[in-house]
Amino acid sequence: MSYFSELERAMTFLGEKEDTFFIGQALIYDGTAQYKTCLNVPRNKIIEPPIWENTQLGMSIGMALTGKTIISVFPRLNFLSCAMDQLSNHLDKISIYSNGEFKPKVIVRSSIGSVKPLNPQAQHRGDYTDGFKLFCPNMNIVRLDRTEDIFPAYEKAYLDDKPSLLIEWADKLNG
Amino acid sequence: MKTLLSKQELIDFENEIADLFNNKMIKAPIHLDQGCEEQLLEIFKEIDETDFICCSWRSHYRALLKNLSPDILKKYILEGRSISICDKEHNIFSSAIVSGNVSIGLGIAMAYKQNKEKRPDGTDKRVWCFIGEMTSCHGSFFECLTYAENFKLPITYIVEDNGKSVKTPTREVIGNNKLPFEPQLFDDDGDTLEDFENGKVIRSSSHLYWFKYSFEKWQHSGTNTRIQF
């Protein structure tokens, strides 16, 4: 059991669910560490949008408002920070401000950028887990420190009523 | 869709809410409509009951025209939720964040297209996203409008142009009297600049409607007296 294989198992599990859909950067065309973990997901269940983080997350929320469970993938937390409006002002708070009328189920997948073998420097390797928890107190936010945490965390995220942000360590994913 | 309210009934509803607010019955911001009754009544003739509408902080008229009952809407407002009216049964979503509804509406349209969602009459279900003219200058609007056009998604953005962002003249702070996606009226499709200036709904494409209107009766938030919050 490796970090990679557990992420692959989690994505395969989610990909087999009838109500799920994946949206994110480099999911159709290889370009990130997360790409290979999604190869078992049916291609017709994936959209690769332009690189526009805030719009991607807004689209994910909109799709989820129709009853789908959306897995929205952002390669690094630094990139996800560009979507902070949709993350904090919308995904985290829609169920509150709509008085429970809408509960968009979005599982946000992101990572702390790797520093080996290349160190991408300050804009690509941030661990902002605690900061995201402050901005999004109503979401499940889990940093996947241990391999054995991965599958249960995604299973819980799928079954839970609340939206989730699951944060991986890219260095562990790269092996 | 067949709307149940007339222009005067829309105006009367907002006057009643204003009275409730002035009598301190509402302990939250309210965003009252005024001046766009005829344009919205016209646009809602194209909207089906099964369609989705995405609104901003000013949504009372749109919710009423989507046949949310005035009593339920009043209840929501009394609960302090004028700023973000949401009702799942009537497919009404709102966001009080500028441009927040733009990409969310796009996502709903994406799902409608994927699921081949149909109205009862067999035509495609559609999303109708109401925004102000300042939002039309946002990067998010450029992203979503062009994506909707490129992928032929069933969504129409309606720009309600009162020329003001809160109290700030939008075109002054943008630095141009012509906003980026403002209707081009030189293509001889029957609409004139005079029509546009007089409030006619200009249908630039199936994805973009635009109308100007005058909003003078109320403050951006509240009634006649500004309350800082």
XYZ file of C-alpha atoms in Angstrom:
404
model
C 0.000 0.000 0.000
C 1.554 3.288 -1.103
C 0.436 6.904 -0.972
C -0.059 6.804 -4.736
C -1.992 3.529 -4.774
C -4.356 4.716 -2.050
C -5.087 7.924 -3.929
C -5.624 5.901 -7.079
C -7.989 3.599 -5.156
C -9.890 6.586 -3.794
C -10.274 8.156 -7.247
C -11.367 4.812 -8.707
C -13.932 4.469 -5.907
C -15.298 7.936 -6.616
C -15.209 7.397 -10.367
C -17.427 4.333 -10.015
C -20.177 6.262 -8.264
C -23.077 7.186 -10.496
C -23.477 10.746 -9.234
C -19.845 11.865 -9.365
C -18.078 14.125 -11.831
C -14.480 15.349 -11.932
C -13.304 18.786 -12.947
C -9.773 20.130 -12.751
C -6.500 21.148 -14.221
C -4.401 18.486 -15.970
C -6.939 15.712 -15.544
C -7.249 14.903 -19.244
C -3.714 15.840 -20.286
C -0.750 14.700 -18.187
C 0.850 17.583 -16.341
C 0.615 17.117 -12.597
C 1.309 14.517 -9.940
C -2.421 13.915 -9.588
C -3.042 13.025 -13.232
C -2.015 9.369 -12.991
C -4.182 8.760 -9.926
C -7.257 9.468 -12.062
C -6.528 7.177 -14.994
C -9.206 4.712 -13.876
C -11.874 7.402 -13.874
C -14.046 7.162 -17.003
C -13.014 9.902 -19.433
C -16.628 10.950 -19.923
C -16.772 11.876 -16.249
C -14.000 14.460 -16.464
C -13.831 18.056 -17.669
C -10.544 19.861 -17.926
C -11.435 23.557 -17.891
C -9.199 26.488 -18.693
C -6.897 27.523 -15.852
C -9.237 29.778 -13.934
C -9.380 28.549 -10.368
C -12.209 30.700 -9.026
C -14.417 29.966 -12.014
C -13.586 26.256 -11.831
C -14.769 26.088 -8.248
C -17.875 28.147 -9.043
C -18.695 25.748 -11.885
C -18.164 22.839 -9.504
C -20.608 24.357 -7.024
C -23.163 25.000 -9.760
C -22.963 21.428 -11.006
C -23.325 20.222 -7.427
C -26.470 22.316 -6.982
C -28.140 19.977 -9.477
C -27.440 16.971 -7.241
C -24.083 15.749 -8.496
C -21.056 15.096 -6.294
C -18.166 17.015 -7.827
C -14.501 16.251 -7.306
C -12.699 19.510 -8.084
C -8.941 19.181 -8.408
C -6.369 21.928 -7.834
C -2.735 20.822 -8.125
C -1.416 22.988 -5.273
C -2.814 24.958 -2.354
C -1.135 28.047 -3.796
C -3.349 27.654 -6.853
C -6.435 26.910 -4.780
C -5.897 30.199 -2.964
C -6.903 31.886 -6.253
C -10.357 30.357 -5.713
C -10.778 31.672 -2.189
C -13.953 33.602 -3.015
C -15.837 30.557 -4.227
C -14.290 28.402 -1.504
C -14.905 30.607 1.509
C -17.805 32.858 0.519
C -19.771 30.202 -1.317
C -18.927 26.524 -0.877
C -18.314 26.914 2.839
C -21.364 29.097 3.470
C -24.124 28.320 0.963
C -25.847 25.822 3.246
C -25.891 28.480 5.986
C -27.037 31.494 4.016
C -29.574 29.477 2.013
C -30.972 28.192 5.320
C -30.239 24.630 4.238
C -32.025 24.947 0.881
C -28.796 24.101 -0.958
C -25.999 21.800 0.213
C -23.557 21.546 -2.675
C -21.437 18.408 -2.360
C -18.011 19.310 -3.679
C -14.882 17.398 -2.721
C -11.941 19.721 -3.300
C -8.694 17.890 -3.862
C -5.392 19.738 -3.553
C -1.847 19.277 -2.356
C 1.145 20.788 -0.685
C 3.668 21.125 -3.464
C 6.674 18.850 -3.516
C 10.165 20.167 -2.715
C 12.150 17.160 -4.046
C 13.809 16.587 -6.433
C 13.169 20.206 -7.418
C 12.220 22.957 -5.029
C 9.652 25.173 -6.757
C 10.131 27.971 -4.200
C 7.647 30.126 -2.384
C 4.716 30.279 -4.810
C 4.300 26.527 -5.290
C 4.875 24.694 -2.004
C 2.708 26.279 0.683
C 0.979 24.332 3.436
C -1.971 26.567 4.253
C -4.102 23.920 5.922
C -4.675 25.977 9.058
C -5.459 29.091 7.045
C -8.069 27.304 4.957
C -9.648 25.992 8.160
C -10.018 29.572 9.392
C -11.592 30.704 6.126
C -13.834 27.648 5.848
C -15.039 26.616 9.300
C -18.017 24.695 7.937
C -16.114 22.316 5.675
C -14.315 19.076 6.402
C -10.657 19.951 5.912
C -8.205 17.112 6.276
C -4.480 16.996 5.599
C -3.623 13.501 4.509
C -0.475 12.936 6.520
C -0.630 9.151 6.556
C -1.215 6.711 3.748
C -3.862 4.859 5.730
C -5.844 8.105 6.144
C -6.433 8.538 2.426
C -9.175 6.129 1.442
C -11.275 6.566 4.607
C -11.050 10.338 4.202
C -12.359 10.233 0.625
C -15.025 7.684 1.581
C -16.188 9.959 4.393
C -16.086 12.977 2.095
C -18.343 11.172 -0.380
C -20.832 10.090 2.269
C -20.836 13.325 4.264
C -23.402 16.042 3.831
C -20.751 18.750 4.024
C -18.228 19.812 1.379
C -14.635 18.749 1.924
C -11.100 19.858 1.214
C -8.577 17.024 1.223
C -4.928 18.037 1.131
C -2.210 15.707 -0.058
C 1.569 15.828 0.249
C 2.929 15.844 -3.288
C 6.296 14.612 -2.051
C 4.626 11.473 -0.720
C 2.633 11.088 -3.942
C 5.802 11.238 -5.983
C 7.229 8.493 -3.816
C -43.600 31.563 -17.942
C -46.882 32.829 -16.763
C -46.132 35.282 -14.011
C -48.699 35.856 -11.357
C -47.899 39.463 -10.570
C -48.327 42.749 -12.388
C -45.965 45.694 -12.481
C -47.970 47.481 -9.793
C -48.025 44.408 -7.573
C -44.226 44.203 -7.769
C -43.961 47.860 -6.776
C -46.466 47.379 -3.959
C -44.492 44.440 -2.590
C -41.321 46.498 -2.316
C -43.225 49.381 -0.725
C -44.548 46.973 1.900
C -41.032 45.667 2.590
C -39.802 49.251 2.875
C -42.486 49.966 5.464
C -41.493 46.888 7.445
C -37.860 47.976 7.315
C -38.667 51.538 8.350
C -40.701 50.151 11.242
C -37.635 48.188 12.380
C -39.212 44.799 11.646
C -36.216 43.703 9.566
C -32.863 43.562 11.345
C -30.740 43.011 8.271
C -29.895 44.786 5.030
C -32.559 44.806 2.352
C -31.987 45.446 -1.331
C -35.137 46.803 -2.921
C -35.946 46.755 -6.613
C -37.296 49.652 -8.587
C -37.410 50.784 -12.171
C -36.845 47.479 -13.974
C -40.354 46.045 -13.682
C -41.248 46.139 -17.371
C -37.943 44.699 -18.554
C -38.115 41.816 -16.080
C -41.753 41.089 -16.894
C -40.741 40.861 -20.554
C -37.721 38.630 -19.911
C -39.638 36.268 -17.641
C -41.975 35.457 -20.529
C -39.024 33.442 -21.894
C -38.270 31.703 -18.609
C -39.838 28.356 -17.799
C -40.888 27.350 -14.308
C -38.368 24.494 -14.431
C -35.477 26.788 -15.385
C -32.927 27.977 -12.817
C -32.412 31.621 -11.971
C -29.209 32.938 -10.360
C -29.493 36.318 -8.730
C -27.381 38.785 -6.797
C -28.169 40.640 -3.580
C -31.113 42.389 -5.270
C -33.501 39.587 -6.141
C -37.023 40.274 -4.838
C -38.618 40.921 -8.246
C -36.922 37.925 -9.857
C -38.019 35.604 -7.053
C -41.601 36.854 -7.295
C -41.597 36.485 -11.080
C -40.312 32.922 -10.635
C -43.587 32.454 -8.743
C -42.173 32.274 -5.250
C -45.180 33.328 -3.207
C -45.034 36.851 -1.777
C -45.759 35.450 1.684
C -42.792 33.088 1.581
C -40.513 35.773 0.174
C -41.641 38.152 2.899
C -40.896 35.465 5.489
C -37.365 35.059 4.095
C -36.847 38.823 4.197
C -38.143 39.097 7.758
C -35.659 36.377 8.682
C -32.921 38.690 7.419
C -32.223 36.986 4.108
C -33.118 39.674 1.555
C -29.457 39.785 0.562
C -29.287 36.131 -0.491
C -32.674 34.699 -1.417
C -32.480 30.968 -2.146
C -35.342 28.558 -2.743
C -34.697 25.069 -4.013
C -38.291 24.271 -4.948
C -38.392 27.215 -7.337
C -34.788 26.867 -8.571
C -33.731 30.232 -7.194
C -30.118 30.783 -6.139
C -28.558 34.052 -5.036
C -25.176 35.285 -3.909
C -24.388 38.559 -2.188
C -20.826 38.536 -3.522
C -20.145 40.465 -6.744
C -19.916 37.965 -9.631
C -20.422 35.045 -7.253
C -23.403 33.770 -9.237
C -21.702 34.002 -12.642
C -19.659 30.800 -12.561
C -22.155 28.961 -10.362
C -24.787 29.572 -13.029
C -22.346 28.298 -15.636
C -21.946 25.068 -13.661
C -25.693 24.543 -13.455
C -25.889 25.043 -17.228
C -23.058 22.551 -17.708
C -24.984 19.962 -15.695
C -28.188 20.691 -17.623
C -26.377 20.093 -20.908
C -24.743 16.883 -19.683
C -28.046 15.522 -18.402
C -29.969 16.752 -21.464
C -32.442 18.344 -19.072
C -35.716 19.320 -20.725
C -38.616 21.547 -19.884
C -42.126 20.044 -19.934
C -42.576 21.278 -23.515
C -39.459 19.398 -24.673
C -37.183 22.407 -25.127
C -33.879 22.655 -23.253
C -33.873 23.767 -19.651
C -31.980 26.993 -19.203
C -30.180 29.061 -16.565
C -30.849 32.784 -16.309
C -28.157 34.728 -14.489
C -28.948 38.301 -13.411
C -26.013 40.635 -12.823
C -25.229 44.331 -12.666
C -23.110 46.236 -15.146
C -20.099 46.364 -12.804
C -20.106 42.569 -12.651
C -20.070 42.545 -16.451
C -16.609 44.118 -16.213
C -15.217 41.311 -14.057
C -12.769 38.745 -15.374
C -15.107 36.018 -14.204
C -17.810 37.318 -16.531
C -15.446 37.277 -19.505
C -14.450 33.699 -18.652
C -17.981 32.438 -18.238
C -19.644 34.247 -21.139
C -17.027 33.112 -23.624
C -17.085 29.542 -22.273
C -20.885 29.447 -22.479
C -20.749 30.661 -26.069
C -17.925 28.313 -27.084
C -19.563 25.222 -25.592
C -23.127 26.304 -26.346
C -24.265 25.991 -22.748
C -27.893 26.786 -21.939
C -27.392 29.982 -19.974
C -28.341 33.604 -20.535
C -26.643 36.426 -18.644
C -28.872 39.438 -18.135
C -27.042 42.680 -17.409
C -29.257 45.061 -15.464
C -27.521 48.356 -16.033
C -28.492 51.156 -13.657
C -25.115 52.818 -14.154
C -24.263 52.626 -10.481
C -22.190 50.391 -8.287
C -23.676 51.178 -4.888
C -23.480 54.970 -5.480
C -20.370 55.054 -7.641
C -20.830 55.792 -11.363
C -19.662 52.559 -12.966
C -18.435 54.013 -16.248
C -16.450 56.736 -14.455
C -14.404 54.274 -12.409
C -14.017 51.888 -15.341
C -12.671 54.823 -17.306
C -14.797 54.362 -20.391
C -18.355 55.285 -21.322
C -18.644 51.994 -23.170
C -18.389 48.848 -21.058
C -16.588 45.825 -22.524
C -19.630 43.714 -23.446
C -22.145 46.517 -23.856
C -24.410 45.903 -26.851
C -22.986 46.863 -30.220
C -25.786 48.621 -32.015
C -24.242 49.151 -35.415
C -25.225 45.834 -36.945
C -28.651 46.954 -38.081
C -30.659 44.335 -36.230
C -33.418 46.775 -35.588
C -32.272 48.075 -32.217
C -31.054 51.640 -31.987
C -28.934 53.482 -29.484
C -32.034 55.436 -28.595
C -33.910 52.194 -27.850
C -31.041 51.092 -25.623
C -30.884 54.374 -23.751
C -34.647 54.245 -23.258
C -34.530 50.859 -21.539
C -35.253 48.376 -24.293
C -33.986 44.875 -23.572
C -31.210 44.306 -26.110
C -30.649 40.649 -26.961
C -27.024 40.666 -28.101
C -27.078 36.864 -28.344
C -28.852 33.955 -26.719
C -26.207 34.199 -23.993
C -26.342 37.942 -23.302
C -29.231 40.304 -22.714
C -28.709 43.871 -21.538
C -30.982 46.681 -20.494
C -30.556 50.086 -18.914
C -32.836 51.408 -16.232
C -33.025 54.196 -13.727
C -32.741 53.308 -10.046
C -33.536 56.365 -7.985
C -36.175 55.596 -5.380
C -34.140 53.541 -2.908
C -30.637 53.490 -1.558
C -28.424 50.609 -2.734
C -29.300 49.015 0.591
C -32.253 49.985 2.740
C -34.947 52.486 1.884
C -34.481 56.238 1.639
C -31.964 56.816 4.395
C -28.600 55.195 4.239
C -27.762 53.023 7.240
C -24.101 52.157 7.468
C -23.418 48.488 8.174
